[in-house]
mmCIF file of C-alpha atoms in Angstrom:
data_model
loop_
_atom_site.group_PDB
_atom_site.id
_atom_site.type_symbol
_atom_site.label_atom_id
_atom_site.label_comp_id
_atom_site.label_asym_id
_atom_site.label_seq_id
_atom_site.Cartn_x
_atom_site.Cartn_y
_atom_site.Cartn_z
ATOM 1 C CA THR A 1211 34.728 2.172 28.597
ATOM 2 C CA CYS A 1212 31.259 4.137 27.693
ATOM 3 C CA ALA A 1213 28.046 2.358 29.510
ATOM 4 C CA LEU A 1214 25.012 2.288 27.419
ATOM 5 C CA PRO A 1215 22.153 3.482 28.896
ATOM 6 C CA ILE A 1216 19.276 0.851 29.022
ATOM 7 C CA SER A 1217 16.800 2.017 26.291
ATOM 8 C CA THR A 1218 19.742 1.102 24.122
ATOM 9 C CA VAL A 1219 20.811 -2.009 25.550
ATOM 10 C CA SER A 1220 16.700 -2.609 24.766
ATOM 11 C CA VAL A 1221 16.764 -2.067 21.418
ATOM 12 C CA LEU A 1222 19.939 -3.995 21.302
ATOM 13 C CA TYR A 1223 18.375 -6.592 22.213
ATOM 14 C CA TRP A 1224 15.822 -6.814 20.249
ATOM 15 C CA PHE A 1225 17.825 -6.698 16.992
ATOM 16 C CA THR A 1226 18.950 -9.218 17.989
ATOM 17 C CA THR A 1227 16.904 -11.550 19.007
ATOM 18 C CA ARG A 1228 13.843 -10.325 17.223
ATOM 19 C CA ARG A 1229 15.089 -12.631 13.811
ATOM 20 C CA PHE A 1230 15.639 -16.048 15.863
ATOM 21 C CA LYS A 1231 11.774 -16.267 16.410
ATOM 22 C CA MET A 1232 8.909 -16.235 14.367
ATOM 23 C CA THR A 1233 6.954 -13.364 15.173
ATOM 24 C CA ASP A 1234 3.020 -12.914 14.106
ATOM 25 C CA PHE A 1235 4.782 -9.937 11.024
ATOM 26 C CA SER A 1236 7.367 -12.638 9.596
ATOM 27 C CA THR A 1237 4.346 -15.464 9.606
ATOM 28 C CA VAL A 1238 1.987 -13.797 7.419
ATOM 29 C CA ILE A 1239 4.797 -12.606 5.399
ATOM 30 C CA ASN A 1240 5.769 -15.751 4.829
ATOM 31 C CA ALA A 1241 1.994 -16.865 4.013
ATOM 32 C CA MET A 1242 1.274 -13.972 1.621
ATOM 33 C CA GLU A 1243 4.855 -14.946 -0.294
ATOM 34 C CA GLN A 1244 3.038 -18.260 -1.248
ATOM 35 C CA ILE A 1245 0.224 -16.765 -2.102
ATOM 36 C CA ALA A 1246 1.830 -13.933 -3.656
ATOM 37 C CA PRO A 1247 5.078 -14.052 -4.796
ATOM 38 C CA LEU A 1248 6.789 -10.689 -5.146
ATOM 39 C CA LYS A 1249 8.664 -11.616 -8.106
ATOM 40 C CA TYR A 1250 5.114 -11.219 -9.991
ATOM 41 C CA ALA A 1251 4.816 -7.259 -8.829
ATOM 42 C CA ASP A 1252 5.358 -4.325 -10.875
ATOM 43 C CA THR A 1253 8.307 -2.793 -9.254
ATOM 44 C CA THR A 1254 9.277 -0.280 -12.298
ATOM 45 C CA TRP A 1255 5.295 1.669 -10.720
ATOM 46 C CA ASP A 1256 4.266 -0.158 -7.633
ATOM 47 C CA ASN A 1257 5.956 -0.417 -3.506
ATOM 48 C CA VAL A 1258 5.658 -3.416 -2.346
ATOM 49 C CA GLY A 1259 5.549 -5.782 0.747
ATOM 50 C CA ILE A 1260 7.055 -4.531 4.008
ATOM 51 C CA MET A 1261 5.643 -0.892 4.402
ATOM 52 C CA VAL A 1262 6.163 -0.573 7.918
ATOM 53 C CA GLU A 1263 7.328 -3.019 11.335
ATOM 54 C CA THR A 1264 6.681 -2.463 14.442
ATOM 55 C CA PRO A 1265 8.932 -3.106 17.661
ATOM 56 C CA LEU A 1266 6.138 -3.538 18.924
ATOM 57 C CA ASN A 1267 5.067 -7.929 19.260
ATOM 58 C CA LYS A 1268 2.285 -7.440 20.881
ATOM 59 C CA GLY A 1269 1.157 -11.403 19.810
ATOM 60 C CA SER A 1270 -2.481 -11.144 19.151
ATOM 61 C CA LYS A 1271 -2.162 -13.567 16.485
ATOM 62 C CA LYS A 1272 -5.064 -11.220 14.534
ATOM 63 C CA VAL A 1273 -4.585 -10.572 10.999
ATOM 64 C CA MET A 1274 -7.255 -7.553 9.924
ATOM 65 C CA LEU A 1275 -6.951 -7.819 5.094
ATOM 66 C CA THR A 1276 -8.216 -3.849 3.500
ATOM 67 C CA ILE A 1277 -7.911 -2.487 0.276
ATOM 68 C CA ASP A 1278 -7.723 0.479 1.151
ATOM 69 C CA PHE A 1279 -5.572 1.689 4.557
ATOM 70 C CA THR A 1280 -7.732 4.395 6.074
ATOM 71 C CA GLU A 1281 -8.810 6.148 9.208
ATOM 72 C CA LYS A 1282 -11.743 4.296 9.717
ATOM 73 C CA VAL A 1283 -10.030 1.083 8.843
ATOM 74 C CA LEU A 1284 -7.166 1.777 11.361
ATOM 75 C CA LYS A 1285 -10.088 2.564 14.201
ATOM 76 C CA GLU A 1286 -11.432 -1.336 13.822
ATOM 77 C CA CYS A 1287 -7.644 -2.595 13.727
ATOM 78 C CA ILE A 1288 -7.505 -0.714 17.103
ATOM 79 C CA GLU A 1289 -10.593 -1.838 18.628
ATOM 80 C CA LYS A 1290 -10.125 -5.813 17.287
ATOM 81 C CA GLU A 1291 -5.536 -5.293 18.738
ATOM 82 C CA ILE A 1292 -5.019 -6.522 15.329
ATOM 83 C CA SER A 1293 -1.029 -7.396 14.938
ATOM 84 C CA VAL A 1294 -0.400 -7.357 11.235
ATOM 85 C CA LEU A 1295 -3.320 -5.055 8.652
ATOM 86 C CA VAL A 1296 -2.666 -6.505 5.088
ATOM 87 C CA ALA A 1297 -3.776 -3.435 3.194
ATOM 88 C CA TYR A 1298 -4.286 -4.017 -0.669
ATOM 89 C CA HIS A 1299 -3.093 -0.854 -1.816
ATOM 90 C CA PRO A 1300 0.640 -0.072 -0.664
ATOM 91 C CA PRO A 1301 -0.071 3.338 2.698
ATOM 92 C CA ILE A 1302 3.501 3.955 1.374
ATOM 93 C CA PHE A 1303 3.605 4.758 -2.194
ATOM 94 C CA ARG A 1304 6.273 7.304 -2.739
ATOM 95 C CA ALA A 1305 9.121 8.674 -0.365
ATOM 96 C CA MET A 1306 8.856 10.112 2.939
ATOM 97 C CA LYS A 1307 11.574 12.835 3.924
ATOM 98 C CA CYS A 1308 10.285 12.504 7.592
ATOM 99 C CA LEU A 1309 6.892 11.235 9.153
ATOM 100 C CA LYS A 1310 4.701 13.987 11.146
ATOM 101 C CA LEU A 1311 1.952 13.965 13.158
ATOM 102 C CA SER A 1312 0.730 16.639 10.881
ATOM 103 C CA ASP A 1313 0.583 14.826 7.792
ATOM 104 C CA HIS A 1314 -2.548 12.857 7.611
ATOM 105 C CA LYS A 1315 -1.135 9.777 5.976
ATOM 106 C CA GLN A 1316 1.774 9.448 7.918
ATOM 107 C CA MET A 1317 -0.235 10.128 10.933
ATOM 108 C CA LEU A 1318 -2.312 6.814 10.469
ATOM 109 C CA LEU A 1319 1.087 5.498 10.123
ATOM 110 C CA LEU A 1320 2.653 6.288 13.435
ATOM 111 C CA THR A 1321 -0.867 5.522 14.637
ATOM 112 C CA ALA A 1322 0.469 2.381 13.825
ATOM 113 C CA LEU A 1323 3.261 1.263 14.652
ATOM 114 C CA ALA A 1324 2.552 2.665 18.216
ATOM 115 C CA HIS A 1325 -1.129 -0.037 18.204
ATOM 116 C CA GLY A 1326 2.166 -2.267 18.109
ATOM 117 C CA MET A 1327 1.258 -2.702 14.339
ATOM 118 C CA SER A 1328 2.723 -3.958 11.293
ATOM 119 C CA ILE A 1329 1.906 -3.873 7.530
ATOM 120 C CA TYR A 1330 1.916 -4.826 4.602
ATOM 121 C CA SER A 1331 0.624 -5.171 0.945
ATOM 122 C CA PRO A 1332 1.117 -6.590 -2.121
ATOM 123 C CA HIS A 1333 -0.312 -4.772 -4.393
ATOM 124 C CA SER A 1334 0.061 -5.466 -8.230
ATOM 125 C CA ALA A 1335 1.839 -8.738 -7.367
ATOM 126 C CA LEU A 1336 -1.508 -10.148 -6.068
ATOM 127 C CA ASP A 1337 -2.522 -8.518 -9.422
ATOM 128 C CA ALA A 1338 -0.957 -11.259 -11.826
ATOM 129 C CA ALA A 1339 0.436 -14.146 -9.186
ATOM 130 C CA PRO A 1340 -1.406 -17.756 -10.182
ATOM 131 C CA GLY A 1341 -5.115 -17.302 -8.618
ATOM 132 C CA GLY A 1342 -5.304 -13.234 -7.696
ATOM 133 C CA ILE A 1343 -7.002 -10.712 -8.133
ATOM 134 C CA ASN A 1344 -7.170 -10.635 -12.280
ATOM 135 C CA GLU A 1345 -7.706 -14.628 -12.911
ATOM 136 C CA TRP A 1346 -10.917 -14.637 -10.478
ATOM 137 C CA LEU A 1347 -12.338 -11.169 -12.272
ATOM 138 C CA GLY A 1348 -12.098 -13.819 -15.712
ATOM 139 C CA SER A 1349 -13.552 -16.851 -13.651
ATOM 140 C CA ALA A 1350 -16.158 -14.063 -13.413
ATOM 141 C CA VAL A 1351 -16.754 -14.538 -18.087
ATOM 142 C CA PRO A 1352 -19.650 -16.857 -18.500
ATOM 143 C CA SER A 1353 -18.570 -19.599 -20.562
ATOM 144 C CA SER A 1354 -15.259 -18.892 -20.960
ATOM 145 C CA THR A 1355 -11.032 -20.573 -21.433
ATOM 146 C CA ARG A 1356 -8.298 -18.708 -20.438
ATOM 147 C CA VAL A 1357 -5.879 -17.626 -23.076
ATOM 148 C CA GLU A 1358 -2.240 -18.116 -21.026
ATOM 149 C CA PRO A 1359 0.321 -16.034 -22.303
ATOM 150 C CA GLU A 1360 3.492 -16.931 -24.270
ATOM 151 C CA PRO A 1361 6.413 -17.434 -22.434
ATOM 152 C CA GLU A 1362 7.935 -14.060 -23.808
ATOM 153 C CA GLU A 1363 4.873 -12.015 -23.521
ATOM 154 C CA ALA A 1364 4.467 -8.714 -21.592
ATOM 155 C CA TYR A 1365 2.480 -8.610 -18.459
ATOM 156 C CA ARG A 1366 -1.438 -7.714 -19.987
ATOM 157 C CA GLY A 1367 -3.809 -8.622 -17.568
ATOM 158 C CA GLU A 1368 -6.184 -11.442 -17.349
ATOM 159 C CA LEU A 1369 -7.700 -12.546 -20.818
ATOM 160 C CA VAL A 1370 -9.801 -14.955 -21.449
ATOM 161 C CA ASP A 1371 -11.913 -15.833 -25.204
ATOM 162 C CA ALA A 1372 -16.154 -16.559 -24.494
ATOM 163 C CA LYS A 1373 -15.761 -17.823 -27.876
ATOM 164 C CA GLY A 1374 -19.372 -16.525 -29.129
ATOM 165 C CA ASN A 1375 -20.771 -18.262 -26.106
ATOM 166 C CA CYS A 1376 -22.504 -15.453 -24.752
ATOM 167 C CA SER A 1377 -24.104 -11.833 -25.437
ATOM 168 C CA ILE A 1378 -22.364 -8.394 -23.109
ATOM 169 C CA GLU A 1379 -25.661 -8.462 -21.708
ATOM 170 C CA ASP A 1380 -24.460 -11.674 -20.214
ATOM 171 C CA VAL A 1381 -21.086 -10.534 -18.634
ATOM 172 C CA ILE A 1382 -22.903 -7.777 -16.682
ATOM 173 C CA ASN A 1383 -25.672 -9.795 -15.085
ATOM 174 C CA ALA A 1384 -22.681 -11.837 -14.844
ATOM 175 C CA PHE A 1385 -20.395 -9.219 -13.101
ATOM 176 C CA LYS A 1386 -22.902 -7.640 -11.266
ATOM 177 C CA SER A 1387 -23.102 -11.456 -9.502
ATOM 178 C CA HIS A 1388 -19.008 -11.611 -8.766
ATOM 179 C CA LEU A 1389 -19.125 -8.007 -7.730
ATOM 180 C CA LYS A 1390 -21.878 -7.958 -5.555
ATOM 181 C CA LEU A 1391 -22.155 -4.650 -7.647
ATOM 182 C CA GLU A 1392 -26.670 -2.761 -8.391
ATOM 183 C CA HIS A 1393 -24.706 -0.775 -11.204
ATOM 184 C CA MET A 1394 -21.567 -1.230 -13.452
ATOM 185 C CA ARG A 1395 -20.609 1.350 -16.651
ATOM 186 C CA LEU A 1396 -20.833 0.779 -19.792
ATOM 187 C CA ALA A 1397 -18.862 2.602 -22.907
ATOM 188 C CA LEU A 1398 -21.021 0.086 -26.117
ATOM 189 C CA ALA A 1399 -18.922 -0.089 -29.418
ATOM 190 C CA ASP A 1400 -21.166 1.261 -31.981
ATOM 191 C CA THR A 1401 -21.252 -2.489 -33.983
ATOM 192 C CA HIS A 1402 -22.029 -3.262 -30.741
ATOM 193 C CA ASP A 1403 -26.006 -3.551 -28.862
ATOM 194 C CA LEU A 1404 -26.568 -6.052 -25.531
ATOM 195 C CA LYS A 1405 -26.763 -9.067 -27.685
ATOM 196 C CA THR A 1406 -22.601 -8.962 -29.344
ATOM 197 C CA LYS A 1407 -21.638 -12.221 -29.066
ATOM 198 C CA VAL A 1408 -18.468 -12.167 -26.800
ATOM 199 C CA GLY A 1409 -14.996 -13.183 -28.211
ATOM 200 C CA ARG A 1410 -11.951 -12.408 -25.905
ATOM 201 C CA VAL A 1411 -11.993 -10.253 -22.757
ATOM 202 C CA ALA A 1412 -9.307 -8.070 -21.518
ATOM 203 C CA LEU A 1413 -9.784 -7.428 -17.602
ATOM 204 C CA CYS A 1414 -7.165 -5.785 -15.451
ATOM 205 C CA ALA A 1415 -8.202 -4.858 -11.810
ATOM 206 C CA GLY A 1416 -7.875 -1.273 -10.799
ATOM 207 C CA SER A 1417 -6.912 1.560 -12.933
ATOM 208 C CA GLY A 1418 -6.245 -0.913 -15.669
ATOM 209 C CA SER A 1419 -6.528 1.489 -18.743
ATOM 210 C CA SER A 1420 -2.624 0.621 -19.987
ATOM 211 C CA VAL A 1421 -2.670 -3.303 -19.577
ATOM 212 C CA VAL A 1422 -5.984 -3.656 -20.997
ATOM 213 C CA LYS A 1423 -4.900 -2.132 -24.344
ATOM 214 C CA MET A 1424 -2.593 -4.294 -24.853
ATOM 215 C CA ASN A 1425 -4.104 -7.224 -25.586
ATOM 216 C CA LYS A 1426 -6.041 -7.356 -29.706
ATOM 217 C CA ASN A 1427 -8.742 -8.433 -31.420
ATOM 218 C CA CYS A 1428 -10.994 -8.065 -28.390
ATOM 219 C CA THR A 1429 -15.123 -7.312 -27.486
ATOM 220 C CA LEU A 1430 -14.169 -6.160 -24.313
ATOM 221 C CA TYR A 1431 -12.309 -4.585 -21.329
ATOM 222 C CA ILE A 1432 -12.723 -4.636 -18.177
ATOM 223 C CA THR A 1433 -11.537 -2.991 -15.210
ATOM 224 C CA GLY A 1434 -12.353 -0.661 -12.573
ATOM 225 C CA GLU A 1435 -11.391 2.435 -14.639
ATOM 226 C CA MET A 1436 -10.576 4.324 -17.726
ATOM 227 C CA SER A 1437 -10.398 7.931 -18.253
ATOM 228 C CA HIS A 1438 -12.610 9.319 -20.647
ATOM 229 C CA HIS A 1439 -10.172 9.077 -24.489
ATOM 230 C CA ASP A 1440 -8.942 5.660 -23.498
ATOM 231 C CA VAL A 1441 -12.335 4.568 -23.460
ATOM 232 C CA LEU A 1442 -13.370 6.702 -26.665
ATOM 233 C CA ALA A 1443 -9.987 5.007 -28.056
ATOM 234 C CA ALA A 1444 -11.219 1.870 -27.155
ATOM 235 C CA ASN A 1445 -14.248 1.929 -28.811
ATOM 236 C CA ALA A 1446 -13.205 3.080 -32.424
ATOM 237 C CA ALA A 1447 -11.671 -0.115 -32.188
ATOM 238 C CA GLY A 1448 -13.971 -1.792 -31.733
ATOM 239 C CA VAL A 1449 -14.470 -3.005 -28.072
ATOM 240 C CA SER A 1450 -17.127 -2.109 -25.532
ATOM 241 C CA VAL A 1451 -15.425 -0.845 -22.296
ATOM 242 C CA LEU A 1452 -17.206 -2.221 -18.515
ATOM 243 C CA LEU A 1453 -16.062 -0.313 -16.039
ATOM 244 C CA SER A 1454 -16.809 -0.790 -11.714
ATOM 245 C CA GLU A 1455 -15.162 1.365 -10.015
ATOM 246 C CA HIS A 1456 -11.390 1.023 -8.958
ATOM 247 C CA THR A 1457 -12.229 -0.389 -5.837
ATOM 248 C CA CYS A 1458 -14.473 -2.615 -6.917
ATOM 249 C CA THR A 1459 -12.840 -5.180 -8.748
ATOM 250 C CA GLU A 1460 -10.916 -5.197 -5.674
ATOM 251 C CA ARG A 1461 -12.572 -5.615 -2.568
ATOM 252 C CA GLY A 1462 -15.050 -8.920 -3.481
ATOM 253 C CA TYR A 1463 -11.593 -11.089 -3.564
ATOM 254 C CA LEU A 1464 -10.787 -10.596 -0.045
ATOM 255 C CA GLU A 1465 -13.255 -12.357 1.033
ATOM 256 C CA ALA A 1466 -13.819 -15.245 -1.835
ATOM 257 C CA ARG A 1467 -10.586 -16.168 -1.978
ATOM 258 C CA LEU A 1468 -7.687 -14.164 0.289
ATOM 259 C CA HIS A 1469 -9.735 -15.027 3.428
ATOM 260 C CA PRO A 1470 -9.711 -18.305 2.925
ATOM 261 C CA ARG A 1471 -6.292 -19.520 1.900
ATOM 262 C CA ILE A 1472 -3.721 -16.961 4.449
ATOM 263 C CA SER A 1473 -6.503 -18.337 6.850
ATOM 264 C CA GLU A 1474 -5.522 -22.198 5.400
ATOM 265 C CA LEU A 1475 -1.759 -21.078 5.378
ATOM 266 C CA LEU A 1476 -1.665 -19.931 8.759
ATOM 267 C CA THR A 1477 -1.173 -22.048 12.184
ATOM 268 C CA LYS A 1478 -5.189 -22.266 13.737
ATOM 269 C CA GLU A 1479 -4.129 -19.393 16.459
ATOM 270 C CA PHE A 1480 -4.145 -17.222 14.088
ATOM 271 C CA THR A 1481 -7.331 -15.577 13.338
ATOM 272 C CA VAL A 1482 -7.818 -13.627 9.646
ATOM 273 C CA PHE A 1483 -10.205 -10.673 9.596
ATOM 274 C CA VAL A 1484 -12.000 -8.822 6.064
ATOM 275 C CA SER A 1485 -12.439 -4.933 7.175
ATOM 276 C CA GLN A 1486 -15.677 -3.299 7.671
ATOM 277 C CA SER A 1487 -15.134 -0.622 7.125
ATOM 278 C CA ASP A 1488 -12.642 -0.438 3.798
ATOM 279 C CA ALA A 1489 -15.771 0.298 1.918
ATOM 280 C CA ASN A 1490 -15.817 1.976 -1.944
ATOM 281 C CA PRO A 1491 -15.332 5.562 -1.419
ATOM 282 C CA ILE A 1492 -17.565 6.745 -4.207
ATOM 283 C CA ASN A 1493 -21.124 6.277 -4.596
ATOM 284 C CA ILE A 1494 -23.614 6.419 -7.438
ATOM 285 C CA VAL A 1495 -26.202 9.032 -6.159
#
C-alpha cells in the first residue's frame, strides 16, 4: 500500500464531501437558473454558466453583480469579501491552454480563486429569458405592446409595436430616462424625422446588429452598437437606428431587475451588491 500525502487526502475529502452540502456558489447557481435558465443561451457562440469555482468555500454569503469583470471590480470584491461574482459578460470566452499571472485576464481569474471567489456568467441566457434584459429594454418604448414570437421562429431579440402612439423623439427621451443617459446616437432614415410616428421597434442588448435586422417592417432598431455599414443598410431600408453604447443597454438591468429578483430567491443570510466600480469604458467628451 502507498500512504497518500496529507494534502492529497484533504483534496479528496473536499471532492467527496462538497457535493452533499449547499455552498454559496451552488445556492446562487440555483437562483440564477430560475431567473435565466441556460437553455435560453445561444451556445453556438456564447460561453455561459460556471466560469471558475474556488475550492475555498469561505461562506461569506456575499454576492456581487457586475457587467464586466475588471481589475477595479476585483478589488471591490476583495474589499467586500465576496464569495460569488455574477458577471454578465463571461470572463472566459475562448479556450485557455494555460493560466498565467503574466496574462491580465488570467491573473484576474487566479486572484479571484485565491480569495475564495467563484464566478458565474448568464450572458445571452439573461438576454433572452422571460423578464430578461431584452424584455426590460422593450418595456421602455412608450405605449407599446410586446410582439410574441412564433414557436418555430429563431431568436430575434425583443420586438414591440407602438402602433403610431409615439414619435421617434418620444422613444429617445424615454430611453435616456430608462438607461440614465444624457446622450444617445441616432441615425435617421431618409424618410424619417424626430416627429415620425413609431410602429414596430426591434431591440437587442449589447452588439445586436445581427439580431435586430432579423425583424422586418420596423420603424426603429435599438441596441448598444452597430457597425457603420450595418447602420447605413438599415437606413437605406427605411429603418432608423438608436444606439446607446454596448454596456449601457445592460448595466441598468442589474439594479432595476436582477438585484431584487436574486435577493428574493436567496435566503436572508445572503447580501447582494451591485458593483459600484463597473462602468462603461467609453465616455463621450
